[in-house]
PDB file of C-alpha atoms in Angstrom:
ATOM      1  CA  MET A   1     -15.834 -13.478   9.858  1.00 88.00           C
ATOM      2  CA  ALA A   2     -13.443 -10.981  11.455  1.00 92.00           C
ATOM      3  CA  ASP A   3     -10.698 -13.621  11.534  1.00 95.00           C
ATOM      4  CA  GLU A   4     -10.983 -14.178   7.786  1.00 96.00           C
ATOM      5  CA  ILE A   5     -11.012 -10.443   7.069  1.00 96.00           C
ATOM      6  CA  ASN A   6      -7.857  -9.963   9.163  1.00 96.00           C
ATOM      7  CA  TYR A   7      -6.231 -12.964   7.459  1.00 97.00           C
ATOM      8  CA  VAL A   8      -6.804 -11.433   4.016  1.00 97.00           C
ATOM      9  CA  LYS A   9      -5.768  -7.950   5.207  1.00 96.00           C
ATOM     10  CA  ARG A  10      -2.364  -9.201   6.382  1.00 97.00           C
ATOM     11  CA  SER A  11      -1.254  -9.942   2.818  1.00 97.00           C
ATOM     12  CA  GLN A  12      -1.489  -7.637  -0.187  1.00 97.00           C
ATOM     13  CA  TYR A  13      -1.265 -10.737  -2.402  1.00 97.00           C
ATOM     14  CA  ARG A  14      -4.280 -12.365  -0.750  1.00 98.00           C
ATOM     15  CA  LEU A  15      -6.226  -9.115  -0.946  1.00 97.00           C
ATOM     16  CA  LYS A  16      -5.421  -8.624  -4.644  1.00 97.00           C
ATOM     17  CA  VAL A  17      -6.374 -12.205  -5.512  1.00 97.00           C
ATOM     18  CA  MET A  18      -9.666 -11.909  -3.637  1.00 97.00           C
ATOM     19  CA  LYS A  19     -10.481  -8.691  -5.486  1.00 96.00           C
ATOM     20  CA  SER A  20      -9.540 -10.273  -8.813  1.00 97.00           C
ATOM     21  CA  LEU A  21     -11.924 -13.185  -8.219  1.00 97.00           C
ATOM     22  CA  ASP A  22     -14.799 -10.968  -7.113  1.00 94.00           C
ATOM     23  CA  GLY A  23     -17.676 -11.710  -9.456  1.00 92.00           C
ATOM     24  CA  GLU A  24     -16.087 -14.262 -11.774  1.00 95.00           C
ATOM     25  CA  ALA A  25     -14.126 -17.490 -12.005  1.00 97.00           C
ATOM     26  CA  LYS A  26     -10.599 -17.253 -13.416  1.00 98.00           C
ATOM     27  CA  ILE A  27      -7.580 -19.382 -14.187  1.00 97.00           C
ATOM     28  CA  PRO A  28      -4.299 -18.590 -12.366  1.00 97.00           C
ATOM     29  CA  SER A  29      -2.706 -16.871 -15.386  1.00 96.00           C
ATOM     30  CA  GLU A  30      -5.656 -14.439 -15.597  1.00 98.00           C
ATOM     31  CA  ILE A  31      -5.364 -13.707 -11.887  1.00 98.00           C
ATOM     32  CA  ALA A  32      -1.618 -13.113 -12.289  1.00 98.00           C
ATOM     33  CA  ARG A  33      -2.240 -10.713 -15.160  1.00 97.00           C
ATOM     34  CA  ASP A  34      -4.980  -8.826 -13.265  1.00 96.00           C
ATOM     35  CA  THR A  35      -2.968  -8.486 -10.070  1.00 97.00           C
ATOM     36  CA  GLU A  36       0.520  -8.083 -11.578  1.00 97.00           C
ATOM     37  CA  ILE A  37       1.763 -10.862  -9.269  1.00 97.00           C
ATOM     38  CA  TYR A  38       4.056 -13.593 -10.577  1.00 96.00           C
ATOM     39  CA  GLN A  39       2.157 -16.778 -11.353  1.00 92.00           C
ATOM     40  CA  ASN A  40       4.255 -18.932  -8.994  1.00 93.00           C
ATOM     41  CA  HIS A  41       3.146 -16.649  -6.133  1.00 96.00           C
ATOM     42  CA  ILE A  42      -0.466 -16.907  -7.303  1.00 97.00           C
ATOM     43  CA  SER A  43      -0.373 -20.684  -6.828  1.00 94.00           C
ATOM     44  CA  ASN A  44       0.742 -20.270  -3.217  1.00 96.00           C
ATOM     45  CA  VAL A  45      -1.909 -17.642  -2.504  1.00 98.00           C
ATOM     46  CA  LEU A  46      -4.640 -19.786  -4.063  1.00 97.00           C
ATOM     47  CA  LYS A  47      -3.589 -22.695  -1.867  1.00 97.00           C
ATOM     48  CA  GLN A  48      -3.689 -20.485   1.255  1.00 97.00           C
ATOM     49  CA  LEU A  49      -7.104 -19.034   0.410  1.00 98.00           C
ATOM     50  CA  ASN A  50      -8.448 -22.501  -0.404  1.00 97.00           C
ATOM     51  CA  GLU A  51      -7.260 -23.824   2.976  1.00 97.00           C
ATOM     52  CA  HIS A  52      -9.246 -21.030   4.649  1.00 97.00           C
ATOM     53  CA  GLU A  53     -12.296 -21.903   2.510  1.00 97.00           C
ATOM     54  CA  LEU A  54     -12.381 -18.453   0.907  1.00 98.00           C
ATOM     55  CA  ILE A  55     -11.989 -19.770  -2.648  1.00 98.00           C
ATOM     56  CA  GLU A  56     -12.587 -23.065  -4.424  1.00 98.00           C
ATOM     57  CA  CYS A  57     -11.478 -24.778  -7.599  1.00 97.00           C
ATOM     58  CA  ILE A  58     -14.541 -25.614  -9.682  1.00 97.00           C
ATOM     59  CA  ASN A  59     -12.795 -28.120 -11.970  1.00 97.00           C
ATOM     60  CA  PRO A  60     -10.124 -29.867  -9.856  1.00 94.00           C
ATOM     61  CA  GLU A  61     -10.023 -32.886 -12.166  1.00 96.00           C
ATOM     62  CA  VAL A  62      -8.212 -30.956 -14.928  1.00 95.00           C
ATOM     63  CA  ARG A  63      -4.505 -30.422 -14.731  1.00 92.00           C
ATOM     64  CA  LYS A  64      -4.313 -27.273 -16.848  1.00 93.00           C
ATOM     65  CA  GLY A  65      -6.804 -24.434 -16.840  1.00 94.00           C
ATOM     66  CA  ARG A  66      -8.230 -24.862 -13.362  1.00 96.00           C
ATOM     67  CA  LEU A  67     -10.898 -22.299 -12.593  1.00 98.00           C
ATOM     68  CA  TYR A  68     -11.097 -20.642  -9.195  1.00 98.00           C
ATOM     69  CA  ARG A  69     -13.922 -18.653  -7.672  1.00 98.00           C
ATOM     70  CA  LEU A  70     -14.910 -17.205  -4.317  1.00 98.00           C
ATOM     71  CA  THR A  71     -16.896 -19.391  -1.934  1.00 98.00           C
ATOM     72  CA  ASP A  72     -19.933 -17.963  -0.131  1.00 97.00           C
ATOM     73  CA  LYS A  73     -17.632 -17.207   2.793  1.00 97.00           C
ATOM     74  CA  GLY A  74     -15.140 -15.581   0.396  1.00 97.00           C
ATOM     75  CA  GLU A  75     -17.867 -13.429  -1.134  1.00 96.00           C
ATOM     76  CA  LYS A  76     -18.817 -12.101   2.300  1.00 96.00           C
ATOM     77  CA  VAL A  77     -15.179 -11.226   3.018  1.00 96.00           C
ATOM     78  CA  SER A  78     -14.885  -9.596  -0.412  1.00 95.00           C
ATOM     79  CA  GLU A  79     -18.015  -7.513   0.252  1.00 95.00           C
ATOM     80  CA  TYR A  80     -16.326  -6.099   3.335  1.00 94.00           C
ATOM     81  CA  PHE A  81     -13.408  -4.837   1.220  1.00 90.00           C
ATOM     82  CA  ASN A  82     -15.774  -3.370  -1.381  1.00 87.00           C
ATOM     83  CA  GLU A  83     -17.482  -1.330   1.344  1.00 86.00           C
ATOM     84  CA  VAL A  84     -14.251   0.014   2.849  1.00 75.00           C
TER      85      VAL A  84
END
């Protein structure tokens, strides 16, 4: 778990996206609005977090309006940041 926490800590973008997804599923434009990060950066961050199994897309079959949420592993990492 410490590796994942350090991975998220090393990027303000990853940290902001994780916090934005804490507790609810969102589409990339909502995440961009919440975090004040450009949407093209959000796509890259979502890909990175997905590769580390911290988030997942719950409707990958749709092209527009994909919803993302934290995985169980992602929720545990997010809890760490809520406690700090």
